[in-house]
CSV table of N, CA and C in Angstrom, one decimal:
chain,number,residue,atom,x,y,z
A,3,SER,N,65.0,-36.7,-31.7
A,3,SER,CA,64.4,-37.2,-30.8
A,3,SER,C,63.6,-38.3,-30.3
A,4,ALA,N,63.3,-38.5,-29.7
A,4,ALA,CA,62.7,-39.2,-28.6
A,4,ALA,C,60.9,-39.3,-28.6
A,5,PRO,N,60.5,-40.0,-29.0
A,5,PRO,CA,59.2,-39.6,-28.6
A,5,PRO,C,58.9,-39.4,-27.0
A,6,SER,N,57.9,-38.1,-25.9
A,6,SER,CA,57.7,-38.2,-25.1
A,6,SER,C,56.6,-38.8,-25.0
A,7,LYS,N,55.3,-38.9,-23.7
A,7,LYS,CA,55.2,-40.0,-23.3
A,7,LYS,C,53.8,-39.9,-24.6
A,8,LYS,N,53.5,-39.0,-25.2
A,8,LYS,CA,51.8,-38.6,-26.1
A,8,LYS,C,53.1,-38.7,-27.8
A,9,GLY,N,52.7,-38.9,-29.0
A,9,GLY,CA,52.8,-40.0,-30.1
A,9,GLY,C,53.5,-39.0,-30.8
A,10,SER,N,54.8,-38.2,-30.5
A,10,SER,CA,54.8,-36.6,-30.9
A,10,SER,C,56.8,-36.8,-30.6
A,11,THR,N,57.1,-36.9,-31.7
A,11,THR,CA,58.7,-36.0,-31.7
A,11,THR,C,59.1,-35.1,-33.4
A,12,ALA,N,60.1,-34.2,-34.1
A,12,ALA,CA,60.0,-33.7,-34.7
A,12,ALA,C,60.3,-34.6,-36.1
A,13,SER,N,60.2,-34.4,-37.2
A,13,SER,CA,60.0,-34.7,-38.1
A,13,SER,C,61.4,-33.7,-39.1
A,14,LYS,N,62.4,-34.2,-40.1
A,14,LYS,CA,63.1,-34.2,-40.7
A,14,LYS,C,62.7,-32.2,-40.9
A,15,SER,N,62.1,-32.1,-41.6
A,15,SER,CA,61.0,-30.1,-41.9
A,15,SER,C,60.2,-29.8,-40.7
A,16,GLY,N,60.2,-30.3,-39.4
A,16,GLY,CA,60.4,-29.5,-38.7
A,16,GLY,C,58.9,-29.3,-37.8
A,17,SER,N,57.6,-30.2,-38.7
A,17,SER,CA,56.1,-30.6,-38.2
A,17,SER,C,56.0,-31.3,-38.1
A,18,ALA,N,55.3,-32.0,-36.8
A,18,ALA,CA,54.9,-33.0,-36.6
A,18,ALA,C,55.1,-34.4,-36.3
A,19,LEU,N,55.6,-35.0,-36.2
A,19,LEU,CA,56.4,-36.6,-36.9
A,19,LEU,C,55.5,-37.6,-35.2
A,20,PHE,N,54.8,-38.7,-36.1
A,20,PHE,CA,53.8,-39.0,-35.3
A,20,PHE,C,54.5,-41.2,-34.9
A,21,ALA,N,55.1,-40.8,-33.6
A,21,ALA,CA,56.5,-41.2,-33.2
A,21,ALA,C,55.7,-42.6,-32.0
A,22,PRO,N,54.6,-43.8,-32.1
A,22,PRO,CA,54.6,-43.5,-30.9
A,22,PRO,C,55.5,-44.2,-29.4
A,23,ASN,N,56.3,-44.5,-30.2
A,23,ASN,CA,56.4,-46.3,-29.9
A,23,ASN,C,58.2,-45.9,-30.8
A,24,ALA,N,59.0,-46.8,-30.3
A,24,ALA,CA,60.0,-46.9,-30.9
A,24,ALA,C,60.4,-47.2,-32.1
A,25,PHE,N,59.3,-47.7,-32.8
A,25,PHE,CA,59.3,-49.1,-34.0
A,25,PHE,C,58.6,-48.3,-35.0
A,26,VAL,N,57.2,-46.8,-35.0
A,26,VAL,CA,56.9,-46.9,-35.8
A,26,VAL,C,56.9,-45.0,-36.1
A,27,GLN,N,56.5,-44.5,-37.5
A,27,GLN,CA,56.7,-43.3,-37.9
A,27,GLN,C,55.8,-43.3,-38.8
A,28,ILE,N,55.1,-42.2,-38.5
A,28,ILE,CA,54.7,-41.8,-39.5
A,28,ILE,C,54.8,-40.1,-40.0
A,29,GLU,N,54.4,-40.3,-41.0
A,29,GLU,CA,55.6,-38.7,-41.2
A,29,GLU,C,54.1,-37.7,-42.0
A,30,PRO,N,54.2,-36.6,-41.7
A,30,PRO,CA,53.0,-35.5,-41.9
A,30,PRO,C,52.8,-35.6,-42.9
A,31,ASP,N,53.7,-36.5,-44.4
A,31,ASP,CA,53.0,-37.1,-45.2
A,31,ASP,C,52.0,-38.5,-45.8
A,32,GLY,N,52.5,-39.2,-44.5
A,32,GLY,CA,51.6,-40.8,-44.1
A,32,GLY,C,52.2,-41.1,-44.2
A,33,VAL,N,54.0,-41.2,-44.6
A,33,VAL,CA,54.1,-41.8,-45.5
A,33,VAL,C,55.0,-42.9,-44.1
A,34,VAL,N,54.9,-44.1,-43.7
A,34,VAL,CA,54.7,-45.5,-42.3
A,34,VAL,C,56.1,-45.8,-42.3
A,35,SER,N,57.4,-45.2,-41.0
A,35,SER,CA,58.3,-46.1,-41.0
A,35,SER,C,58.4,-47.4,-40.3
A,36,ILE,N,58.9,-48.7,-40.5
A,36,ILE,CA,59.1,-49.3,-39.4
A,36,ILE,C,60.2,-49.6,-38.8
A,37,THR,N,60.7,-49.3,-37.8
A,37,THR,CA,61.9,-50.1,-37.2
A,37,THR,C,62.5,-50.8,-36.9
A,38,VAL,N,63.2,-52.2,-37.5
A,38,VAL,CA,63.7,-53.0,-36.9
A,38,VAL,C,64.4,-53.4,-36.5
A,39,PRO,N,64.0,-53.5,-34.8
A,39,PRO,CA,65.3,-54.2,-33.9
A,39,PRO,C,66.5,-54.7,-33.9
A,40,ARG,N,66.2,-55.9,-34.7
A,40,ARG,CA,67.4,-56.9,-34.6
A,40,ARG,C,68.0,-57.0,-36.3
A,41,PRO,N,69.0,-57.4,-36.0
A,41,PRO,CA,69.9,-57.1,-37.2
A,41,PRO,C,69.5,-58.5,-38.7
A,42,ASP,N,69.9,-58.5,-38.9
A,42,ASP,CA,69.1,-59.7,-40.0
A,42,ASP,C,70.3,-60.2,-40.4
A,43,ILE,N,70.1,-61.3,-40.5
A,43,ILE,CA,71.8,-62.3,-41.1
A,43,ILE,C,71.0,-63.1,-41.4
A,44,GLY,N,70.3,-63.3,-43.0
A,44,GLY,CA,69.9,-63.8,-43.7
A,44,GLY,C,68.6,-64.6,-43.8
A,45,GLN,N,68.1,-64.5,-43.0
A,45,GLN,CA,67.0,-65.6,-41.7
A,45,GLN,C,65.3,-64.5,-42.2
A,46,GLY,N,66.0,-63.3,-42.5
A,46,GLY,CA,64.6,-63.0,-42.9
A,46,GLY,C,63.8,-61.3,-42.2
A,47,ILE,N,63.9,-61.6,-40.7
A,47,ILE,CA,63.6,-60.4,-39.7
A,47,ILE,C,63.2,-59.6,-40.5
A,48,ARG,N,64.3,-59.2,-40.8
A,48,ARG,CA,64.4,-57.2,-41.4
A,48,ARG,C,62.8,-57.8,-41.8
A,49,THR,N,62.7,-58.4,-42.9
A,49,THR,CA,60.3,-58.4,-43.2
A,49,THR,C,59.6,-59.1,-41.7
A,50,SER,N,60.2,-60.5,-41.7
A,50,SER,CA,59.1,-60.1,-40.9
A,50,SER,C,58.4,-59.5,-39.4
A,51,LEU,N,58.6,-58.8,-39.1
A,51,LEU,CA,59.1,-58.3,-38.3
A,51,LEU,C,58.6,-57.6,-38.7
A,52,ALA,N,59.1,-56.9,-39.5
A,52,ALA,CA,58.3,-55.0,-40.3
A,52,ALA,C,56.1,-55.7,-40.7
A,53,MET,N,56.4,-57.1,-40.6
A,53,MET,CA,55.1,-57.5,-41.1
A,53,MET,C,54.4,-57.4,-39.8
A,54,ILE,N,55.4,-58.2,-39.1
A,54,ILE,CA,53.8,-57.9,-37.5
A,54,ILE,C,53.6,-56.2,-37.1
A,55,VAL,N,54.2,-55.6,-38.3
A,55,VAL,CA,54.0,-54.5,-36.8
A,55,VAL,C,53.0,-53.4,-37.9
A,56,ALA,N,53.4,-54.3,-39.2
A,56,ALA,CA,52.4,-53.8,-40.5
A,56,ALA,C,50.7,-53.9,-40.0
A,57,GLU,N,49.8,-55.4,-39.8
A,57,GLU,CA,49.9,-56.0,-39.5
A,57,GLU,C,48.6,-55.6,-38.7
A,58,GLU,N,49.6,-55.4,-37.4
A,58,GLU,CA,48.6,-54.3,-36.5
A,58,GLU,C,47.5,-52.8,-36.7
A,59,LEU,N,48.9,-52.5,-38.0
A,59,LEU,CA,49.0,-51.0,-38.0
A,59,LEU,C,47.7,-50.9,-39.0
A,60,GLY,N,47.6,-52.1,-40.1
A,60,GLY,CA,46.4,-51.7,-41.3
A,60,GLY,C,46.8,-51.3,-42.1
A,61,VAL,N,48.2,-51.5,-42.2
A,61,VAL,CA,49.1,-50.5,-43.2
A,61,VAL,C,49.3,-51.1,-45.0
A,62,ASP,N,49.2,-50.7,-45.7
A,62,ASP,CA,49.6,-51.3,-47.2
A,62,ASP,C,51.0,-51.7,-47.2
A,63,TRP,N,50.9,-52.1,-47.0
A,63,TRP,CA,52.4,-53.4,-47.3
A,63,TRP,C,53.5,-53.6,-47.7
A,64,SER,N,52.9,-52.4,-49.2
A,64,SER,CA,53.7,-52.5,-50.6
A,64,SER,C,54.0,-50.4,-50.2
A,65,LYS,N,53.6,-50.2,-49.1
A,65,LYS,CA,54.2,-48.1,-48.4
A,65,LYS,C,54.3,-47.8,-47.8
A,66,ILE,N,55.0,-49.0,-46.8
A,66,ILE,CA,55.9,-48.8,-45.7
A,66,ILE,C,58.1,-49.1,-46.6
A,67,LYS,N,58.6,-48.4,-45.5
A,67,LYS,CA,59.7,-48.4,-45.6
A,67,LYS,C,60.2,-48.7,-44.3
A,68,VAL,N,60.6,-49.9,-44.3
A,68,VAL,CA,62.1,-50.8,-43.4
A,68,VAL,C,63.1,-49.2,-42.9
A,69,LEU,N,63.3,-49.7,-41.6
A,69,LEU,CA,64.1,-48.9,-41.4
A,69,LEU,C,65.1,-50.0,-39.9
A,70,GLN,N,66.7,-50.5,-40.4
A,70,GLN,CA,67.6,-51.1,-39.4
A,70,GLN,C,67.5,-50.0,-38.6
A,71,ALA,N,67.5,-50.5,-37.1
A,71,ALA,CA,67.6,-50.0,-35.6
A,71,ALA,C,69.1,-49.7,-35.3
A,72,GLU,N,69.2,-48.8,-34.8
A,72,GLU,CA,70.4,-48.5,-34.7
A,72,GLU,C,71.2,-49.2,-32.5
A,73,GLY,N,71.8,-49.7,-32.8
A,73,GLY,CA,72.2,-51.4,-31.3
A,73,GLY,C,71.9,-49.7,-29.9
A,74,ASP,N,70.2,-50.0,-29.6
A,74,ASP,CA,71.0,-49.5,-28.8
A,74,ASP,C,69.1,-50.6,-27.7
A,75,GLY,N,69.8,-50.8,-26.7
A,75,GLY,CA,69.3,-51.5,-25.4
A,75,GLY,C,67.8,-51.4,-25.2
A,76,GLN,N,68.7,-50.0,-24.7
A,76,GLN,CA,67.8,-49.1,-24.3
A,76,GLN,C,65.7,-49.3,-24.5
A,77,LYS,N,66.7,-48.4,-25.7
A,77,LYS,CA,64.9,-47.8,-26.5
A,77,LYS,C,64.8,-49.7,-27.1
A,78,TYR,N,64.9,-50.7,-27.8
A,78,TYR,CA,65.1,-51.4,-28.7
A,78,TYR,C,64.8,-52.6,-28.0
A,79,GLY,N,64.8,-52.8,-27.0
A,79,GLY,CA,64.5,-53.7,-26.2
A,79,GLY,C,65.8,-55.1,-27.1
A,80,ALA,N,65.7,-56.2,-27.3
A,80,ALA,CA,67.4,-57.7,-27.1
A,80,ALA,C,67.0,-57.2,-29.0
A,81,GLN,N,68.6,-56.9,-28.6
A,81,GLN,CA,68.5,-57.0,-30.4
A,81,GLN,C,69.4,-58.0,-30.7
A,82,GLY,N,69.6,-59.2,-29.8
A,82,GLY,CA,70.6,-59.9,-30.2
A,82,GLY,C,69.9,-61.3,-31.4
A,83,VAL,N,71.0,-62.1,-32.0
A,83,VAL,CA,70.7,-63.1,-33.6
A,83,VAL,C,71.1,-63.9,-32.0
A,84,GLY,N,70.1,-65.4,-32.6
A,84,GLY,CA,70.5,-66.5,-32.3
A,84,GLY,C,69.8,-67.7,-31.9
A,85,GLY,N,69.1,-68.4,-32.4
A,85,GLY,CA,69.1,-69.7,-31.3
A,85,GLY,C,67.3,-69.3,-32.4
A,86,SER,N,67.4,-69.0,-33.3
A,86,SER,CA,66.1,-68.7,-34.4
A,86,SER,C,64.9,-68.5,-32.6
A,87,GLY,N,65.5,-66.2,-32.0
A,87,GLY,CA,65.0,-66.2,-31.0
A,87,GLY,C,64.0,-65.4,-31.5
A,88,SER,N,64.7,-65.2,-32.6
A,88,SER,CA,63.7,-62.9,-33.9
A,88,SER,C,61.9,-63.1,-33.4
A,89,ILE,N,61.2,-64.2,-34.0
A,89,ILE,CA,60.2,-64.0,-33.5
A,89,ILE,C,59.4,-64.4,-32.6
A,90,ARG,N,60.0,-65.3,-32.1
A,90,ARG,CA,59.8,-65.6,-30.2
A,90,ARG,C,59.6,-64.7,-30.1
A,91,GLY,N,61.1,-63.3,-29.5
A,91,GLY,CA,61.3,-62.5,-28.4
A,91,GLY,C,60.8,-61.7,-29.0
A,92,SER,N,60.8,-61.1,-30.4
A,92,SER,CA,59.8,-59.9,-30.7
A,92,SER,C,58.3,-60.5,-31.0
A,93,TYR,N,58.0,-60.7,-30.9
A,93,TYR,CA,57.0,-60.4,-31.8
A,93,TYR,C,55.5,-59.9,-31.3
A,94,GLU,N,55.1,-60.5,-29.6
A,94,GLU,CA,54.2,-59.6,-28.9
A,94,GLU,C,54.7,-58.3,-28.5
A,95,PRO,N,56.1,-57.9,-28.7
A,95,PRO,CA,56.3,-56.4,-28.9
A,95,PRO,C,55.8,-55.3,-30.1
A,96,MET,N,55.8,-55.9,-31.2
A,96,MET,CA,56.1,-55.0,-32.6
A,96,MET,C,54.1,-55.3,-32.8
A,97,ARG,N,54.0,-56.1,-32.7
A,97,ARG,CA,52.0,-56.5,-32.7
A,97,ARG,C,51.8,-55.0,-32.2
A,98,LEU,N,52.3,-54.7,-30.5
A,98,LEU,CA,51.6,-53.6,-29.3
A,98,LEU,C,52.0,-52.4,-29.9
A,99,ALA,N,53.0,-52.4,-31.3
A,99,ALA,CA,53.6,-51.4,-31.5
A,99,ALA,C,52.7,-51.0,-32.0
A,100,GLY,N,52.5,-51.6,-33.4
A,100,GLY,CA,51.5,-51.4,-34.2
A,100,GLY,C,50.2,-51.5,-33.9
A,101,ALA,N,50.1,-52.0,-33.2
A,101,ALA,CA,48.2,-52.0,-32.6
A,101,ALA,C,48.3,-50.8,-31.6
A,102,THR,N,49.5,-50.3,-31.0
A,102,THR,CA,49.3,-48.5,-30.1
A,102,THR,C,48.9,-47.6,-32.1
A,103,ALA,N,50.4,-47.9,-32.1
A,103,ALA,CA,49.6,-47.3,-33.5
A,103,ALA,C,48.3,-46.6,-33.6
A,104,ALA,N,47.8,-47.8,-34.1
A,104,ALA,CA,46.7,-47.8,-34.8
A,104,ALA,C,45.7,-47.7,-34.1
A,105,ALA,N,45.1,-47.5,-33.1
A,105,ALA,CA,44.5,-47.5,-31.1
A,105,ALA,C,44.3,-46.1,-32.1
A,106,MET,N,45.8,-45.4,-31.7
A,106,MET,CA,46.1,-43.4,-31.4
A,106,MET,C,45.5,-42.8,-33.1
A,107,LEU,N,45.7,-43.8,-33.8
A,107,LEU,CA,45.1,-43.1,-35.3
A,107,LEU,C,43.5,-42.9,-35.6
A,108,LYS,N,43.0,-44.7,-34.1
A,108,LYS,CA,41.6,-44.8,-34.7
A,108,LYS,C,41.5,-43.4,-33.9
A,109,GLN,N,42.0,-43.4,-32.1
A,109,GLN,CA,41.3,-42.0,-30.9
A,109,GLN,C,41.4,-41.2,-32.1
A,110,ALA,N,42.3,-41.2,-32.7
A,110,ALA,CA,42.3,-39.3,-33.9
A,110,ALA,C,41.9,-39.0,-34.7
A,111,ALA,N,41.0,-39.8,-35.3
A,111,ALA,CA,39.7,-39.8,-36.9
A,111,ALA,C,38.5,-39.4,-35.8
A,112,ALA,N,38.1,-40.6,-35.3
A,112,ALA,CA,37.0,-40.0,-34.2
A,112,ALA,C,36.7,-39.4,-33.7
A,113,GLU,N,38.4,-38.4,-33.3
A,113,GLU,CA,37.5,-36.5,-32.2
A,113,GLU,C,37.2,-35.9,-33.8
A,114,ILE,N,38.4,-36.5,-35.0
A,114,ILE,CA,37.3,-35.7,-36.2
A,114,ILE,C,36.6,-35.4,-36.4
A,115,GLY,N,36.1,-36.5,-36.9
A,115,GLY,CA,34.7,-36.8,-37.3
A,115,GLY,C,33.1,-36.8,-36.2
A,116,GLY,N,33.9,-36.9,-35.4
A,116,GLY,CA,33.2,-37.5,-34.4
A,116,GLY,C,32.8,-38.7,-34.5
A,117,GLY,N,31.3,-39.9,-32.8
A,117,GLY,CA,32.1,-41.0,-32.9
A,117,GLY,C,33.2,-41.4,-32.0
A,118,THR,N,33.2,-42.3,-32.4
A,118,THR,CA,34.0,-43.6,-31.5
A,118,THR,C,35.1,-44.5,-31.9
A,119,ALA,N,36.3,-44.3,-31.1
A,119,ALA,CA,37.5,-44.9,-31.8
A,119,ALA,C,37.6,-46.7,-31.9
A,120,ASP,N,36.5,-47.3,-31.0
A,120,ASP,CA,36.2,-48.1,-31.3
A,120,ASP,C,35.0,-48.2,-32.4
A,121,SER,N,34.4,-47.8,-32.7
A,121,SER,CA,33.2,-48.0,-34.3
A,121,SER,C,34.5,-48.0,-35.1
A,122,CYS,N,35.9,-47.1,-35.4
A,122,CYS,CA,36.0,-47.5,-36.6
A,122,CYS,C,36.9,-48.8,-36.5
A,123,SER,N,37.8,-48.3,-37.9
A,123,SER,CA,38.4,-49.3,-38.5
A,123,SER,C,40.7,-49.0,-39.5
A,124,ILE,N,40.5,-50.2,-39.5
A,124,ILE,CA,42.2,-49.2,-40.6
A,124,ILE,C,42.1,-50.9,-41.4
A,125,GLU,N,41.9,-50.4,-42.4
A,125,GLU,CA,43.4,-51.3,-43.7
A,125,GLU,C,43.4,-50.4,-45.0
A,126,GLY,N,43.8,-51.2,-45.5
A,126,GLY,CA,45.2,-50.6,-46.5
A,126,GLY,C,45.6,-48.9,-45.9
A,127,GLY,N,45.6,-48.9,-45.3
A,127,GLY,CA,46.0,-47.6,-44.5
A,127,GLY,C,44.9,-45.9,-45.2
A,128,ILE,N,43.8,-46.9,-44.6
A,128,ILE,CA,42.4,-45.6,-44.6
A,128,ILE,C,41.6,-46.0,-43.1
A,129,VAL,N,41.6,-44.8,-42.4
A,129,VAL,CA,40.6,-45.5,-41.5
A,129,VAL,C,39.3,-44.9,-41.8
A,130,THR,N,39.2,-45.7,-41.0
A,130,THR,CA,36.6,-45.8,-41.4
A,130,THR,C,36.1,-45.3,-40.3
A,131,CYS,N,35.4,-44.8,-40.5
A,131,CYS,CA,34.3,-43.8,-39.2
A,131,CYS,C,33.5,-44.2,-39.6
A,132,GLY,N,32.5,-45.2,-39.4
A,132,GLY,CA,30.9,-44.6,-40.3
A,132,GLY,C,31.1,-44.7,-42.2
A,133,SER,N,30.9,-43.8,-42.4
A,133,SER,CA,30.7,-42.6,-43.8
A,133,SER,C,32.1,-42.4,-44.1
A,134,LYS,N,32.5,-41.8,-42.8
A,134,LYS,CA,33.7,-41.0,-43.1
A,134,LYS,C,35.4,-41.2,-43.0
A,135,LYS,N,36.7,-41.3,-43.9
A,135,LYS,CA,37.6,-41.6,-43.9
A,135,LYS,C,38.5,-40.8,-44.1
A,136,TYR,N,39.8,-41.9,-43.5
A,136,TYR,CA,41.4,-40.4,-43.5
A,136,TYR,C,42.1,-41.2,-43.8
A,137,ALA,N,43.3,-41.0,-44.4
A,137,ALA,CA,44.5,-40.7,-44.1
A,137,ALA,C,45.2,-40.1,-43.6
A,138,PHE,N,46.6,-41.6,-43.7
A,138,PHE,CA,47.1,-41.3,-42.6
A,138,PHE,C,48.1,-40.1,-41.7
A,139,LYS,N,47.8,-39.8,-43.2
A,139,LYS,CA,48.3,-38.7,-43.2
A,139,LYS,C,47.4,-37.1,-42.5
A,140,ASP,N,46.5,-37.3,-42.9
A,140,ASP,CA,44.7,-36.9,-42.8
A,140,ASP,C,44.7,-36.5,-40.5
A,141,LEU,N,45.4,-37.6,-39.8
A,141,LEU,CA,45.5,-37.7,-38.3
A,141,LEU,C,46.8,-37.9,-38.3
A,142,VAL,N,48.4,-37.6,-38.7
A,142,VAL,CA,48.5,-37.5,-38.1
A,142,VAL,C,48.9,-36.5,-37.3
A,143,THR,N,48.9,-34.9,-36.6
A,143,THR,CA,48.8,-33.8,-36.1
A,143,THR,C,48.2,-34.2,-35.2
A,144,ARG,N,46.8,-34.9,-35.9
A,144,ARG,CA,46.4,-34.8,-34.2
A,144,ARG,C,46.1,-35.8,-33.4
A,145,ALA,N,47.5,-36.9,-34.3
A,145,ALA,CA,47.7,-38.2,-33.5
A,145,ALA,C,48.7,-38.3,-32.5
A,146,THR,N,49.0,-37.2,-32.9
A,146,THR,CA,50.8,-36.3,-32.3
A,146,THR,C,50.1,-36.0,-30.8
A,147,GLN,N,48.2,-35.7,-30.4
A,147,GLN,CA,48.8,-34.8,-29.6
A,147,GLN,C,47.6,-35.4,-28.3
A,148,LEU,N,47.7,-36.5,-28.4
A,148,LEU,CA,47.4,-37.8,-27.5
A,148,LEU,C,48.5,-38.9,-27.1
A,149,PRO,N,47.0,-39.0,-25.0
A,149,PRO,CA,48.9,-39.1,-25.0
A,149,PRO,C,49.0,-41.4,-25.5
A,150,VAL,N,50.1,-42.1,-25.7
A,150,VAL,CA,49.8,-43.0,-25.3
A,150,VAL,C,49.3,-43.8,-24.3
A,151,PRO,N,48.6,-45.1,-25.3
A,151,PRO,CA,47.3,-46.5,-24.2
A,151,PRO,C,47.7,-46.7,-23.6
A,152,PRO,N,47.8,-47.2,-22.3
A,152,PRO,CA,47.8,-48.3,-21.2
A,152,PRO,C,47.7,-49.8,-22.7
A,153,ARG,N,48.5,-50.5,-22.3
A,153,ARG,CA,48.3,-51.8,-23.2
A,153,ARG,C,47.4,-52.6,-22.9
A,154,ASP,N,46.4,-52.2,-21.8
A,154,ASP,CA,45.2,-52.7,-21.5
A,154,ASP,C,44.4,-52.5,-21.9
A,155,GLN,N,44.6,-50.7,-23.1
A,155,GLN,CA,43.7,-50.3,-23.8
A,155,GLN,C,43.5,-50.8,-24.6
A,156,ILE,N,44.8,-51.9,-25.3
A,156,ILE,CA,45.1,-52.1,-26.9
A,156,ILE,C,44.2,-53.4,-26.6
A,157,ARG,N,44.0,-53.5,-28.8
A,157,ARG,CA,42.8,-54.6,-28.7
A,157,ARG,C,44.5,-55.0,-30.5
A,158,PHE,N,44.6,-55.8,-29.7
A,158,PHE,CA,45.0,-57.4,-31.2
A,158,PHE,C,44.4,-58.2,-31.9
A,159,LYS,N,44.3,-57.2,-33.4
A,159,LYS,CA,44.1,-58.5,-34.5
A,159,LYS,C,44.1,-60.5,-34.1
A,160,THR,N,42.9,-60.7,-34.3
A,160,THR,CA,42.5,-61.9,-34.0
A,160,THR,C,43.7,-63.0,-35.6
A,161,PRO,N,44.3,-64.1,-34.9
A,161,PRO,CA,44.6,-64.3,-37.0
A,161,PRO,C,43.7,-64.7,-38.3
A,162,SER,N,42.4,-64.8,-37.9
A,162,SER,CA,40.8,-65.2,-38.7
A,162,SER,C,41.5,-62.9,-39.7
A,163,GLU,N,41.5,-61.9,-38.7
A,163,GLU,CA,42.1,-60.5,-39.8
A,163,GLU,C,43.1,-60.8,-39.6
A,164,PHE,N,44.0,-61.9,-40.1
A,164,PHE,CA,45.4,-61.0,-40.5
A,164,PHE,C,45.4,-60.8,-41.9
A,165,LYS,N,46.2,-60.3,-42.7
A,165,LYS,CA,46.3,-59.9,-44.3
A,165,LYS,C,47.7,-60.0,-44.3
A,166,ILE,N,48.8,-59.6,-44.0
A,166,ILE,CA,50.5,-59.7,-43.9
A,166,ILE,C,49.9,-61.0,-43.7
A,167,VAL,N,50.2,-61.2,-42.2
A,167,VAL,CA,51.1,-62.0,-40.9
A,167,VAL,C,50.7,-63.7,-41.1
A,168,GLY,N,51.4,-64.3,-41.7
A,168,GLY,CA,51.2,-65.6,-43.3
A,168,GLY,C,51.1,-66.1,-44.1
A,169,LYS,N,51.3,-64.1,-45.0
A,169,LYS,CA,50.9,-64.9,-46.4
A,169,LYS,C,52.2,-64.7,-47.1
A,170,PRO,N,52.9,-65.3,-48.0
A,170,PRO,CA,54.2,-65.3,-49.4
A,170,PRO,C,54.2,-63.7,-49.0
A,171,THR,N,55.8,-63.6,-49.1
A,171,THR,CA,56.5,-61.6,-48.9
A,171,THR,C,57.5,-61.9,-49.5
A,172,LYS,N,57.7,-61.1,-50.8
A,172,LYS,CA,59.0,-61.0,-51.0
A,172,LYS,C,60.1,-60.3,-49.3
A,173,ARG,N,61.2,-60.8,-49.1
A,173,ARG,CA,61.9,-59.9,-48.6
A,173,ARG,C,61.6,-58.8,-49.0
A,174,VAL,N,61.6,-57.7,-48.5
A,174,VAL,CA,62.7,-56.3,-48.0
A,174,VAL,C,63.4,-55.8,-47.9
A,175,ASP,N,64.6,-56.4,-48.4
A,175,ASP,CA,65.9,-57.1,-48.5
A,175,ASP,C,66.6,-57.9,-50.4
A,176,ASN,N,65.7,-57.6,-51.2
A,176,ASN,CA,66.0,-58.1,-51.4
A,176,ASN,C,65.2,-57.7,-53.3
């Protein structure tokens, strides 16, 4: 089922699945899946677009699953390839997908542990708020109950904060 205005839908087990948008899903056990909307025809786009989402989300790159989206332009936006436009056309939406999920996970951590989302950080799939640390799986249930924040409330990382984007990375399909 498609995500609602909140960040939830049902997982295969029937438990809450954190899915604040069409590109990011976090299972109750903390497994992170990134859905790539454009097909890879040899240019490495499945890896590149997933890296963009993972960067903003703050997840450990080695622990994600990359999924290929089905053909659905309503859900995923432009899905064609050609003219070297995949990164150019998808960079902003993929950053937004990861950063939105990260904002909601920080909010969930702040609500569970006290404090503010702005005082929380994410690195390697761990949300840190003050002295408290939370794995994504610890936050999924609370995050599914939160409204998806509007675009103007989302903060993107600066290039100096990048740990994944711009780094040599083995392709996910090799």
